[in-house]
XYZ file of C-alpha atoms in Angstrom:
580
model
C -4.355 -2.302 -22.798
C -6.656 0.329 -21.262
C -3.408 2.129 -19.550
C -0.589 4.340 -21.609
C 2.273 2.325 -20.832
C 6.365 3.687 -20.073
C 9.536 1.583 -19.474
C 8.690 1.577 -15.559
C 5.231 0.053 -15.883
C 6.663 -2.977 -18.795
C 8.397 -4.201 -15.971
C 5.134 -5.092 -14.107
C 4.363 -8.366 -13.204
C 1.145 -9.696 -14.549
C -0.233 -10.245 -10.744
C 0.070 -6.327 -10.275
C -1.502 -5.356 -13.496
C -5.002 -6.738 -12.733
C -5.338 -3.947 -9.935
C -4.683 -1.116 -12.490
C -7.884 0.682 -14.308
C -8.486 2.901 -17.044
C -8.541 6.557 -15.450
C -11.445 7.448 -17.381
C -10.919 11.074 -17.298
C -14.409 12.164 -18.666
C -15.964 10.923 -16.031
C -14.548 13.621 -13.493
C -17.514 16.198 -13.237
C -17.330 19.993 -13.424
C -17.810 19.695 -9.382
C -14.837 17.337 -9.161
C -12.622 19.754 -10.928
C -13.560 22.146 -8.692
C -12.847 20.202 -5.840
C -9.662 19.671 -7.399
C -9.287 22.995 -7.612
C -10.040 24.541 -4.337
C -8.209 22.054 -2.556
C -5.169 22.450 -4.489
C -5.084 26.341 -4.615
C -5.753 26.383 -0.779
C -3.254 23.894 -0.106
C -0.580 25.287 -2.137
C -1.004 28.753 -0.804
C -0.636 27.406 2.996
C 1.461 25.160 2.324
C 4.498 27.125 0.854
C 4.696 28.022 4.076
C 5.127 24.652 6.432
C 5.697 21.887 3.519
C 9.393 20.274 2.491
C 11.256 22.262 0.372
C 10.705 18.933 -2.172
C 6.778 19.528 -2.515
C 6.544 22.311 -4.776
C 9.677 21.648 -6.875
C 8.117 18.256 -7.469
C 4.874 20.065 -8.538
C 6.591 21.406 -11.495
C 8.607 18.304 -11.743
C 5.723 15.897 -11.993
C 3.325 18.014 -14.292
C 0.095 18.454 -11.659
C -1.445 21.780 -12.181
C -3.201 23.529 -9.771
C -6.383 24.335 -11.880
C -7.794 20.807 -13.558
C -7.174 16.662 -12.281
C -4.100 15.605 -13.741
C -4.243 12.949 -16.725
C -1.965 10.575 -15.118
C -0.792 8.825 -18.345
C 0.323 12.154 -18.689
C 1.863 12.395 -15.359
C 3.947 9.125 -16.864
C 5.374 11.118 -19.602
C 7.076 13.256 -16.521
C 7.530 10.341 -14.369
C 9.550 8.513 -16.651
C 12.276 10.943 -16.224
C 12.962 10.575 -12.347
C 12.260 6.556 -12.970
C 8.399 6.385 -12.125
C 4.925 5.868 -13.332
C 1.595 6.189 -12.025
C -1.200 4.124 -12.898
C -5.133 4.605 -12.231
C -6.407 1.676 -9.383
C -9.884 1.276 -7.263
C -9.094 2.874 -4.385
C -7.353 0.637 -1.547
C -5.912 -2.319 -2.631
C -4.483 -5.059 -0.738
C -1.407 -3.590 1.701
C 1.187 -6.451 0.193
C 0.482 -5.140 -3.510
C 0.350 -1.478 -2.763
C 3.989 -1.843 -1.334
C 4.750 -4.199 -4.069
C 3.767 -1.350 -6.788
C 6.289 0.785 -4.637
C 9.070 -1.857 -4.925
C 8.719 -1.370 -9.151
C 8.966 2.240 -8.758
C 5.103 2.830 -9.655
C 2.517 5.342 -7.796
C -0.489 3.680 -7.483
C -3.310 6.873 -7.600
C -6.996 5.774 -6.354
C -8.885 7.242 -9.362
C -11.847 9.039 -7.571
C -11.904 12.489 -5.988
C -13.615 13.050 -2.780
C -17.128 14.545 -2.311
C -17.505 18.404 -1.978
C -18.909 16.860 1.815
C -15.660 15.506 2.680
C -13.048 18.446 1.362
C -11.012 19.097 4.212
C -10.140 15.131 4.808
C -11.694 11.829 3.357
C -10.545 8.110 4.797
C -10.706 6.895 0.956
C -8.111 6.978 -0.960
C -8.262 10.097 -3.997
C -6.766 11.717 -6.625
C -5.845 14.592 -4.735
C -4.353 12.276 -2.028
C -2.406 9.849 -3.827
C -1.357 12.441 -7.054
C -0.982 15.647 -5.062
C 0.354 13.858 -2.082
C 2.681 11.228 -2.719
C 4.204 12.465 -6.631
C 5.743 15.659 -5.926
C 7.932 14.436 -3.111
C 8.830 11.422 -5.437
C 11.075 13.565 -7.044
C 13.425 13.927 -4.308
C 15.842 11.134 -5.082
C 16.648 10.263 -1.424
C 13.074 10.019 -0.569
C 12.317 8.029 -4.006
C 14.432 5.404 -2.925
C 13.230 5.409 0.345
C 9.560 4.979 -0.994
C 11.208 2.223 -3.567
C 12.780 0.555 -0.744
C 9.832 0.871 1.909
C 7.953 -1.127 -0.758
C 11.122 -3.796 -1.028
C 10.810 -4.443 2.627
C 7.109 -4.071 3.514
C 5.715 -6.210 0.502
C 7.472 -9.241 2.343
C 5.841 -8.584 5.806
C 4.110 -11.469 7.192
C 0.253 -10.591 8.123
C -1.772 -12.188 10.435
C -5.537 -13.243 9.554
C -7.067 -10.249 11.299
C -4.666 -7.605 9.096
C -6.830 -8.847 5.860
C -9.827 -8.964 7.826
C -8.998 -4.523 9.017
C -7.885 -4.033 5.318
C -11.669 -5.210 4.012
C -13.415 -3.090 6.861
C -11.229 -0.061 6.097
C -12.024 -0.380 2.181
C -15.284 -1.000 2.992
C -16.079 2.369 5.189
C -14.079 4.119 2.549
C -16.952 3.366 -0.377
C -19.872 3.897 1.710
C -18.479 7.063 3.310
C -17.395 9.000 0.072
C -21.068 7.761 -1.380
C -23.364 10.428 -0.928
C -25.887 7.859 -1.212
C -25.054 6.068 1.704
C -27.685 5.503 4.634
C -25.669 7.352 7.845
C -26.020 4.033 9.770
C -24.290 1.852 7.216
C -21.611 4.270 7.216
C -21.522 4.527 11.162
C -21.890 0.221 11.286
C -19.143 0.241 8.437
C -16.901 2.764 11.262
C -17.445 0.514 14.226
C -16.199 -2.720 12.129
C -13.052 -1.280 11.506
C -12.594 -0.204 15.781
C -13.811 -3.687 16.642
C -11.313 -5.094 14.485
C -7.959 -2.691 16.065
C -9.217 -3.439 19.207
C -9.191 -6.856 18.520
C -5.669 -6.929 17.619
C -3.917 -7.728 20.704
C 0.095 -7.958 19.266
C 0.743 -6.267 15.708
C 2.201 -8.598 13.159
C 5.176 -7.529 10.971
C 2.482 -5.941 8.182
C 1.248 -4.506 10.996
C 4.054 -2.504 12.434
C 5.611 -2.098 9.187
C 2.091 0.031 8.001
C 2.374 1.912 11.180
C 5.951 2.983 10.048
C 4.311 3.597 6.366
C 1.610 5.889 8.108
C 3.943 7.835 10.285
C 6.557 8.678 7.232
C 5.094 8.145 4.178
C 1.512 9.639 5.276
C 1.671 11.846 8.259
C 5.442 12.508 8.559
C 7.334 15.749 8.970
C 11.029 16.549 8.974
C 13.396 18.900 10.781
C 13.041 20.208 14.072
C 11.172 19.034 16.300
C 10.327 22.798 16.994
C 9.774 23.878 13.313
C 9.078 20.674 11.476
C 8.214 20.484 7.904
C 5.194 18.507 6.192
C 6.202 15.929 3.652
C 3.410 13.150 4.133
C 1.115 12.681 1.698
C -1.705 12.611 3.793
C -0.908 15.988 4.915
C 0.096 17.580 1.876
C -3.055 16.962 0.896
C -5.943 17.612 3.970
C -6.383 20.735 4.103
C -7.885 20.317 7.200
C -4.911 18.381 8.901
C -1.976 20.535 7.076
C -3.114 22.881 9.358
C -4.415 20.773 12.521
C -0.567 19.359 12.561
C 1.350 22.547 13.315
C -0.805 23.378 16.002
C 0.782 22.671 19.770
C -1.584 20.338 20.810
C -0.634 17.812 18.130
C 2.396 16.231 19.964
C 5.649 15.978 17.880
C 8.070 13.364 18.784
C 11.129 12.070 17.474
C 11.160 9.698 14.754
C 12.430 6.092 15.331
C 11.705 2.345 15.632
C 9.112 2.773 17.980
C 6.968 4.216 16.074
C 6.368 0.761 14.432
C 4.300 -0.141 17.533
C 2.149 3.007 17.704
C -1.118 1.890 15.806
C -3.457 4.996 14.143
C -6.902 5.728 13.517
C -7.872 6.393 10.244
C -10.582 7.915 11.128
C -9.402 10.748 13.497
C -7.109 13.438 13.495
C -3.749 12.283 14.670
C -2.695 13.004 17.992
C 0.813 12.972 17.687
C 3.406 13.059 14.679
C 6.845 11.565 14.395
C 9.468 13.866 12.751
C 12.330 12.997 11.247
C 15.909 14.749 10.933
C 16.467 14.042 7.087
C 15.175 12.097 4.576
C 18.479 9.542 5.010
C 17.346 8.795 8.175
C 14.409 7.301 7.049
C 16.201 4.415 5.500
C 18.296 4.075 8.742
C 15.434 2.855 10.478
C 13.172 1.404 8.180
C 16.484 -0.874 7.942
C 16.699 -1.424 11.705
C 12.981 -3.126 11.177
C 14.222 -5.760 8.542
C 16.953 -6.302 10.701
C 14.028 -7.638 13.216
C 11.516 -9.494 10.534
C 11.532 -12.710 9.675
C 12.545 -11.872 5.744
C 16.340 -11.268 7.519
C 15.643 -13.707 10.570
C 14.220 -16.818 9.333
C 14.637 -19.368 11.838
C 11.248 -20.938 14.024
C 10.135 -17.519 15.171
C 9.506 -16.689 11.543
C 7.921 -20.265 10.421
C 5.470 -19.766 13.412
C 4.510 -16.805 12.124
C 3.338 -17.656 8.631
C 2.116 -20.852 10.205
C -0.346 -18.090 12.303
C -1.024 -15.795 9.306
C -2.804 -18.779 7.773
C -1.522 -16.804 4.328
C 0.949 -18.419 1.786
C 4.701 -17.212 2.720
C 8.176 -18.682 1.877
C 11.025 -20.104 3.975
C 14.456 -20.164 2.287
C 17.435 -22.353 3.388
C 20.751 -21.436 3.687
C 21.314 -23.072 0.664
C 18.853 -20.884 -1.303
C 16.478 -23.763 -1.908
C 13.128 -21.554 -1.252
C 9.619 -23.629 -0.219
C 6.618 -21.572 -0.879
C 3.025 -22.672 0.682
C 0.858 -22.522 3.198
C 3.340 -23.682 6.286
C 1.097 -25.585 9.240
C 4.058 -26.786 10.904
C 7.484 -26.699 12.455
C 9.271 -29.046 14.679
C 12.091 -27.907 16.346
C 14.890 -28.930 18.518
C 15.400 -27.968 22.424
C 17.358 -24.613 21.634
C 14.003 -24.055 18.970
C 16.028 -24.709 15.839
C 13.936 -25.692 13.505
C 14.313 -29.420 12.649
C 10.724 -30.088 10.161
C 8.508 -28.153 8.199
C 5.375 -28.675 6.876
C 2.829 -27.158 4.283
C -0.299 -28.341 3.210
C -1.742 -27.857 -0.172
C -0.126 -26.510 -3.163
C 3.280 -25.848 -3.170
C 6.012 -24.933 -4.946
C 10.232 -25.230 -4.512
C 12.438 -22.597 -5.932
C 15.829 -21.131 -6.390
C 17.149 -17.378 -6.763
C 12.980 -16.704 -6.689
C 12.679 -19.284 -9.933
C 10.875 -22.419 -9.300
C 12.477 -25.366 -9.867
C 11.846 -27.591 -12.938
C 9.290 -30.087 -12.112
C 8.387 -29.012 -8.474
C 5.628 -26.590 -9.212
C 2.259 -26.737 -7.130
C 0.568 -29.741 -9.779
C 3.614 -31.539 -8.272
C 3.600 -30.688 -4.881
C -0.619 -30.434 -4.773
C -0.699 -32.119 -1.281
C 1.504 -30.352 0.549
C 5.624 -30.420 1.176
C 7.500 -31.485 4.466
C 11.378 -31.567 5.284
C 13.867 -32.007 7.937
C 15.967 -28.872 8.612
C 19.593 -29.103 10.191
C 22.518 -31.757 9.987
C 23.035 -35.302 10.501
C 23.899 -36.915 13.563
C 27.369 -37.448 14.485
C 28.681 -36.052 10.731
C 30.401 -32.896 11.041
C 29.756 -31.937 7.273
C 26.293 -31.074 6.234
C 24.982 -32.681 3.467
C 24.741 -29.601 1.250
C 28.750 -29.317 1.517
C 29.182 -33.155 0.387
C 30.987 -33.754 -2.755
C 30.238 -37.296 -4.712
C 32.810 -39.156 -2.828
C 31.541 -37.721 0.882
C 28.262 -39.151 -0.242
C 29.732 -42.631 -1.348
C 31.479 -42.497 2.646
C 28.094 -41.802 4.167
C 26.437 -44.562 2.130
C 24.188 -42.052 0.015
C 24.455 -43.743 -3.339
C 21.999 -43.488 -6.011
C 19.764 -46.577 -6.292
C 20.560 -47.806 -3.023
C 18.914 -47.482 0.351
C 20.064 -44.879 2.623
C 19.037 -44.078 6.509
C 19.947 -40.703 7.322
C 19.425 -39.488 11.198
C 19.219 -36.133 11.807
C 20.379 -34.080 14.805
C 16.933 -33.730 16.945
C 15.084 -36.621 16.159
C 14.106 -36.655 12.051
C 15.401 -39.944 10.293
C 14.723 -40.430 6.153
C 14.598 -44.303 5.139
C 14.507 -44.778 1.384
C 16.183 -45.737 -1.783
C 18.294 -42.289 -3.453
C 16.779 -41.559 -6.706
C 18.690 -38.450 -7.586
C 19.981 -35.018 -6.139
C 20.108 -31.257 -7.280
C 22.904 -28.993 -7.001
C 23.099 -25.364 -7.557
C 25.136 -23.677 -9.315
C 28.101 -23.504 -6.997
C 28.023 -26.887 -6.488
C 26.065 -27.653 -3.369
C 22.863 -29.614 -2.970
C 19.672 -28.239 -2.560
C 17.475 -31.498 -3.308
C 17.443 -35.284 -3.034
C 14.646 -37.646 -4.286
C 13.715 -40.829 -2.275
C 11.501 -43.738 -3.515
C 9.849 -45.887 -0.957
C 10.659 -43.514 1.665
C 9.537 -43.796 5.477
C 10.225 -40.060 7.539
C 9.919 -40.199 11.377
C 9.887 -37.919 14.269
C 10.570 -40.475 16.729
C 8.061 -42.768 16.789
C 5.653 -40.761 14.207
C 5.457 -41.117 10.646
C 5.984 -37.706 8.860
C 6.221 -39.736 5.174
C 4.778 -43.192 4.245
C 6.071 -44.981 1.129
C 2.519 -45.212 -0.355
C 2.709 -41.325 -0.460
C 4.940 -41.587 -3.395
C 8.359 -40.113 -4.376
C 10.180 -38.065 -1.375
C 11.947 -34.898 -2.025
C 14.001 -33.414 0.592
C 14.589 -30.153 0.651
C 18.987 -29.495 1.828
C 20.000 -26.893 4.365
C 21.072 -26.796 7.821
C 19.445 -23.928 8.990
C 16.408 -21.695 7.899
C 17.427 -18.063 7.007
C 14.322 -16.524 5.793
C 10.661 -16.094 6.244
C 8.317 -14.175 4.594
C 4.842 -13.240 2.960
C 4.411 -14.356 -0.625
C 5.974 -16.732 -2.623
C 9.638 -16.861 -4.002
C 8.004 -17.124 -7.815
C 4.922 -15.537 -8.128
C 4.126 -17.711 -11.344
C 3.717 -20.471 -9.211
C 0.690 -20.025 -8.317
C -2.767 -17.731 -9.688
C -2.633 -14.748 -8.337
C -5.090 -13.120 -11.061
C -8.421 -13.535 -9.268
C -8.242 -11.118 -6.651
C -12.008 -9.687 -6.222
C -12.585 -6.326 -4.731
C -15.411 -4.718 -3.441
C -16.430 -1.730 -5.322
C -18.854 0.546 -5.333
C -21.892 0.876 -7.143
C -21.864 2.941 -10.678
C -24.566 6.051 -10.790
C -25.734 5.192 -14.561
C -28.981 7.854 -13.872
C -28.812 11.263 -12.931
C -30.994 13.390 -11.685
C -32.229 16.520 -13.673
C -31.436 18.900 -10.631
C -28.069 17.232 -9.987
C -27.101 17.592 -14.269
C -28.526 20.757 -14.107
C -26.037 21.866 -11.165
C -23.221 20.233 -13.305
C -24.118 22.447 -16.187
C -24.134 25.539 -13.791
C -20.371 24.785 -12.818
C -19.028 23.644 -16.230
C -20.534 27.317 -17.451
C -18.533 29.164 -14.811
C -15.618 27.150 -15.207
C -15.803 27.681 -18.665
C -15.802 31.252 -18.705
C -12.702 31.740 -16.177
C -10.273 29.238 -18.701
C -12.190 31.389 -21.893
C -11.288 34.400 -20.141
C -14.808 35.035 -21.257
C -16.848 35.937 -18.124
C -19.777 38.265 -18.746
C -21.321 40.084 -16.047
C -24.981 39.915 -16.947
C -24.122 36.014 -17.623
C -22.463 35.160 -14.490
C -25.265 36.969 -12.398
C -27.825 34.574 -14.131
C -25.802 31.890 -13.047
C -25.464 33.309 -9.860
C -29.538 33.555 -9.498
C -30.424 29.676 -10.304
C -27.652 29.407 -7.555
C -29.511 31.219 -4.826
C -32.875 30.021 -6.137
C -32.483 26.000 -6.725
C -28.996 25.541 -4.631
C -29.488 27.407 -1.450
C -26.868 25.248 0.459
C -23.928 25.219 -2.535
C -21.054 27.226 -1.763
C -18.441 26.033 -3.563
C -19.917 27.225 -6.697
C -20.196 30.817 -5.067
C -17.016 30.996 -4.510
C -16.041 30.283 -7.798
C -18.696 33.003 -8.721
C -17.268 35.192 -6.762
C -13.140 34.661 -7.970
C -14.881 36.254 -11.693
C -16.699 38.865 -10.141
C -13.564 39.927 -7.960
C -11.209 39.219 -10.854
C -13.144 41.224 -13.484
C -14.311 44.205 -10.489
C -17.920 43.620 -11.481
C -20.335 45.795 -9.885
C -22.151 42.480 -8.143
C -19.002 41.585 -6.552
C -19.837 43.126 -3.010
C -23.640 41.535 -3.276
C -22.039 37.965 -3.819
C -19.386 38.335 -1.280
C -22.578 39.406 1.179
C -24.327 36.366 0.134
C -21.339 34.010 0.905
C -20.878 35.622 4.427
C -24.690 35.178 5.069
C -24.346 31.280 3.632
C -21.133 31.156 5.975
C -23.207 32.017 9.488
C -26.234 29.845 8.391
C -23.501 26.774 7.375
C -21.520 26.142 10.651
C -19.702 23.443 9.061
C -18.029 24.912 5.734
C -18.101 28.546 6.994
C -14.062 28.316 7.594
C -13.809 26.813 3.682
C -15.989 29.472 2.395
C -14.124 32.076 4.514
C -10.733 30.878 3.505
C -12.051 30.465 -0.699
C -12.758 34.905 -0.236
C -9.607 35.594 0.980
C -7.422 33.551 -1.232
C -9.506 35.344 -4.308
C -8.434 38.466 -2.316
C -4.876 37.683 -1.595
């Protein structure tokens, strides 16, 4: 177990736990603590001003400190208190698992911290993102459950085969961009991949609209008025860059509701507009008003089709709670498009209440499952609702051959071998031997196939991503891309690690010398011409302790702030923060 564990995380499913990782704390560099650092100090300071009232309550709440990377087994010890955990993963992982983390009450944080290059905003997931964003507002309750619930609903969207496709590009240009190593074209190549594939995508499937309402609330909402809106997205709360960008007039504000779910994003531009909402309650209102509209509440053909088009295993469930889980390729339906046969291919698995059923498990079901859908022709009682002697009327005796015809054109020909009932009494299963199945004239099931199970329901009430138990089938051998581990480094890049570990280690020794932090300052100006991050921190000691050289670095970050058009605002901002 390379993860501290709580009561939240025990309740993981094994699936889930192959995405977490060891946080590995001492591998966080003096430069990303001070990354950490300036970007939570700035942040905090601007955003007491324009964040929900939630954010720094849940600060203190959650245990993240301002001045070092949290520990985020140590983050659990707090966590466990409102009924979360956090655990450590590499970067993005799939969009169905993230939400499914969310459904078990767990924080999933990407353990790396952005480059000092890509401080104001990074497309990769981080540690500041994912810890300094998403846990303090966790410990509002309303918007816990909304989070909790979010990942209910969303982890059941159906995809289509492009959304796995965008999720690949997107983790893709998120390693090469926060690489420092990275040749500029691979990272611009790595960009265009991800446009090609959103312009590609011509309708949005459900994943698709649902992680355009995730992105609007979760990552770039606000809340209130639509004239003074506060920040409570985690991708806000922690982008320095946009925290600010957002408030400004230019950046639309509109009023948040189910249309948002078809307004797609860039990730890799500033957003144009922002949704806000009234109150965190309303949230759930309309996150509700989307499952009203997915297949998961729907079922029916619309929902088969799609799973048939997301070419991804999914589950349909009967109104009698028999559940078939597989890789659907077909549905035959009536003239009103009822559903009247479905078809999977491959391995699949039959369930009830999300448990698989005893002896229909995918080695069973290897080839594939089919089954009519509706009721019988001219029999006003559907076969689930049949009690022994019903079936004796209708001729469906066990060990004898029955011909049932069903309404729209499905007949079953065989000899009854048994039948399932749940616990309430009504069927869910009957097995045929030497069974023919027909759609009119063509042959769904041939008696050389073997042994014909029939799945019982008159209608099909839900559809949606995943199966109904996910120990049905492996789910342990996800592979992810990842990026490639420095095991070298160079002497001038250790040697500028040493440089910031001294500094940092006289301001938490309360030991800063003058005549020691100039010398520091020096091999700054000599072999780090371009580092300013470092010179700010340089200069927080010098101000703090009202050394003589204070003035003289404060003139050398002005100079380094005219010559550097690009960080001059962050090197700007880090001198009058020290001086605030």
């Amino acid at each position: 177990m390379l993860y501290e564990q709580n009561e939240v995380l025990k309740r993981l499913p094994e699936h889930l736990r192959q995405f977490i990782n060891n946080q590995d704390y001492e591998s966080y560099t003096p430069i990303n603590q001070a990354v950490w650092r300036y970007v939570m100090r700035k942040n905090v300071d601007y955003l007491k001003q324009v964040a929900h009232g939630s954010y720094l309550e849940g600060l203190d709440k959650t245990g993240i400190s301002t001045e070092q990377i949290p520990n985020m087994y140590g983050m659990n010890r707090i966590l466990k208190d409102i009924g979360w955990a956090a655990v450590a993963v590499d970067g993005f992982i799939p969009p169905t698992a993230f939400m499914e983390f969310q459904a078990y009450n767990v924080l999933v944080i990407a353990q790396d911290i952005r480059q000092i290059q890509n401080l104001e905003y990074t497309p990769s997931p981080d540690i500041i993102h994912e810890s300094a964003g998403h846990a303090p507002i966790i410990a509002n309750p309303e918007y816990a459950e909304y989070l909790r619930r979010f990942g209910e609903i969303g982890s059941k969207a159906i995809s289509s085969s492009l959304d796995y496709e965008l999720y690949e590009a997107i983790r893709h240009l998120s390693i090469v961009k926060e690489d420092r190593y990275s040749d500029p074209k691979t990272v611009e190549l790595a960009n265009e991949r991800v446009l090609d594939i959103q312009n590609s995508m011509t309708s949005l499937s459900e994943m698709a609209k649902i992680r355009n309402l995730h992105w609007w609330t979760v990552e770039y909402g606000l809340i209130g008025s639509l004239e003074h809106p506060k920040i409570y997205g985690a991708g806000l709360l922690s982008s320095i860059g946009e925290s600010k960008w957002c408030m400004q007039d230019q950046v639309k504000k509109l009023p948040y509701d189910l249309q948002a779910s078809e307004v797609s994003f860039d990730i890799t531009k500033p957003q144009p507009q922002l949704y806000v909402t009234p109150d965190f309650a309303y949230l759930n209102f309309v996150l509700e008003q989307f499952a009203n509209n997915m297949g998961l509440r729907r079922g029916g053909a619309s929902g088969i089709r799609q799973l048939i088009e997301s070419k991804n295993l999914g589950t349909i469930e009967y109104n009698t709670g028999i559940q078939v889980s597989g890789l659907f390729t077909r549905v035959i339906t009536d003239e009103q498009d009822q559903p009247i046969y479905i078809q999977t291919k491959g391995k699949t698995a039959l369930s009830y209440h999300e448990n698989e059923l005893i002896g229909h498990g995918t080695n069973y079901h290897a080839e594939g499952f089919g089954s009519p859908v509706g009721k019988l022709k001219n029999i006003n009682i559907a076969i689930e609702n049949m009690f022994p002697h019903d079936l004796e009327a209708y001729n469906i005796r066990e060990g004898e051959l029955a011909k049932l015809e069903f309404v729209g054109g499905i007949t079953v020909e065989g000899e009854v071998i048994t039948g399932t009932r749940n616990r309430k009494g009504k069927i869910l299963l009957i097995s045929f031997k030497n069974c023919t199945v027909k759609y009119f004239d063509e042959i769904l099931f041939h008696p050389s196939w073997g042994v014909y199970d029939m799945a019982i329901g008159k209608s099909i009430v839900s559809a949606y991503a995943g199966p109904a138990d996910y120990q049905s089938f492996d789910f342990k051998t996800h592979v992810l891309e990842t990026k490639d581990k420095i095991v070298s480094i160079a002497p001038k890049e250790q040697l500028l690690r040493e440089l910031y570990q001294t500094v940092r280690a006289m301001r938490e020794k309360n030991a800063a010398q003058e005549s020691n932090l100039i010398e520091v300052f020096n091999a700054l100006k000599t072999d780090y011409p371009d580092e300013w991050l470092l010179a700010v921190e340089i200069y927080e000691l010098a101000y703090a302790r009202d050394f003589e050289s204070k003035e003289t670095i404060k003139s050398y970050l002005i100079d380094l702030s005219k010559k550097n058009e690009d960080v001059a605002h962050l090197i700007i901002d880090g001198i009058a923060l020290i001086e605030k």
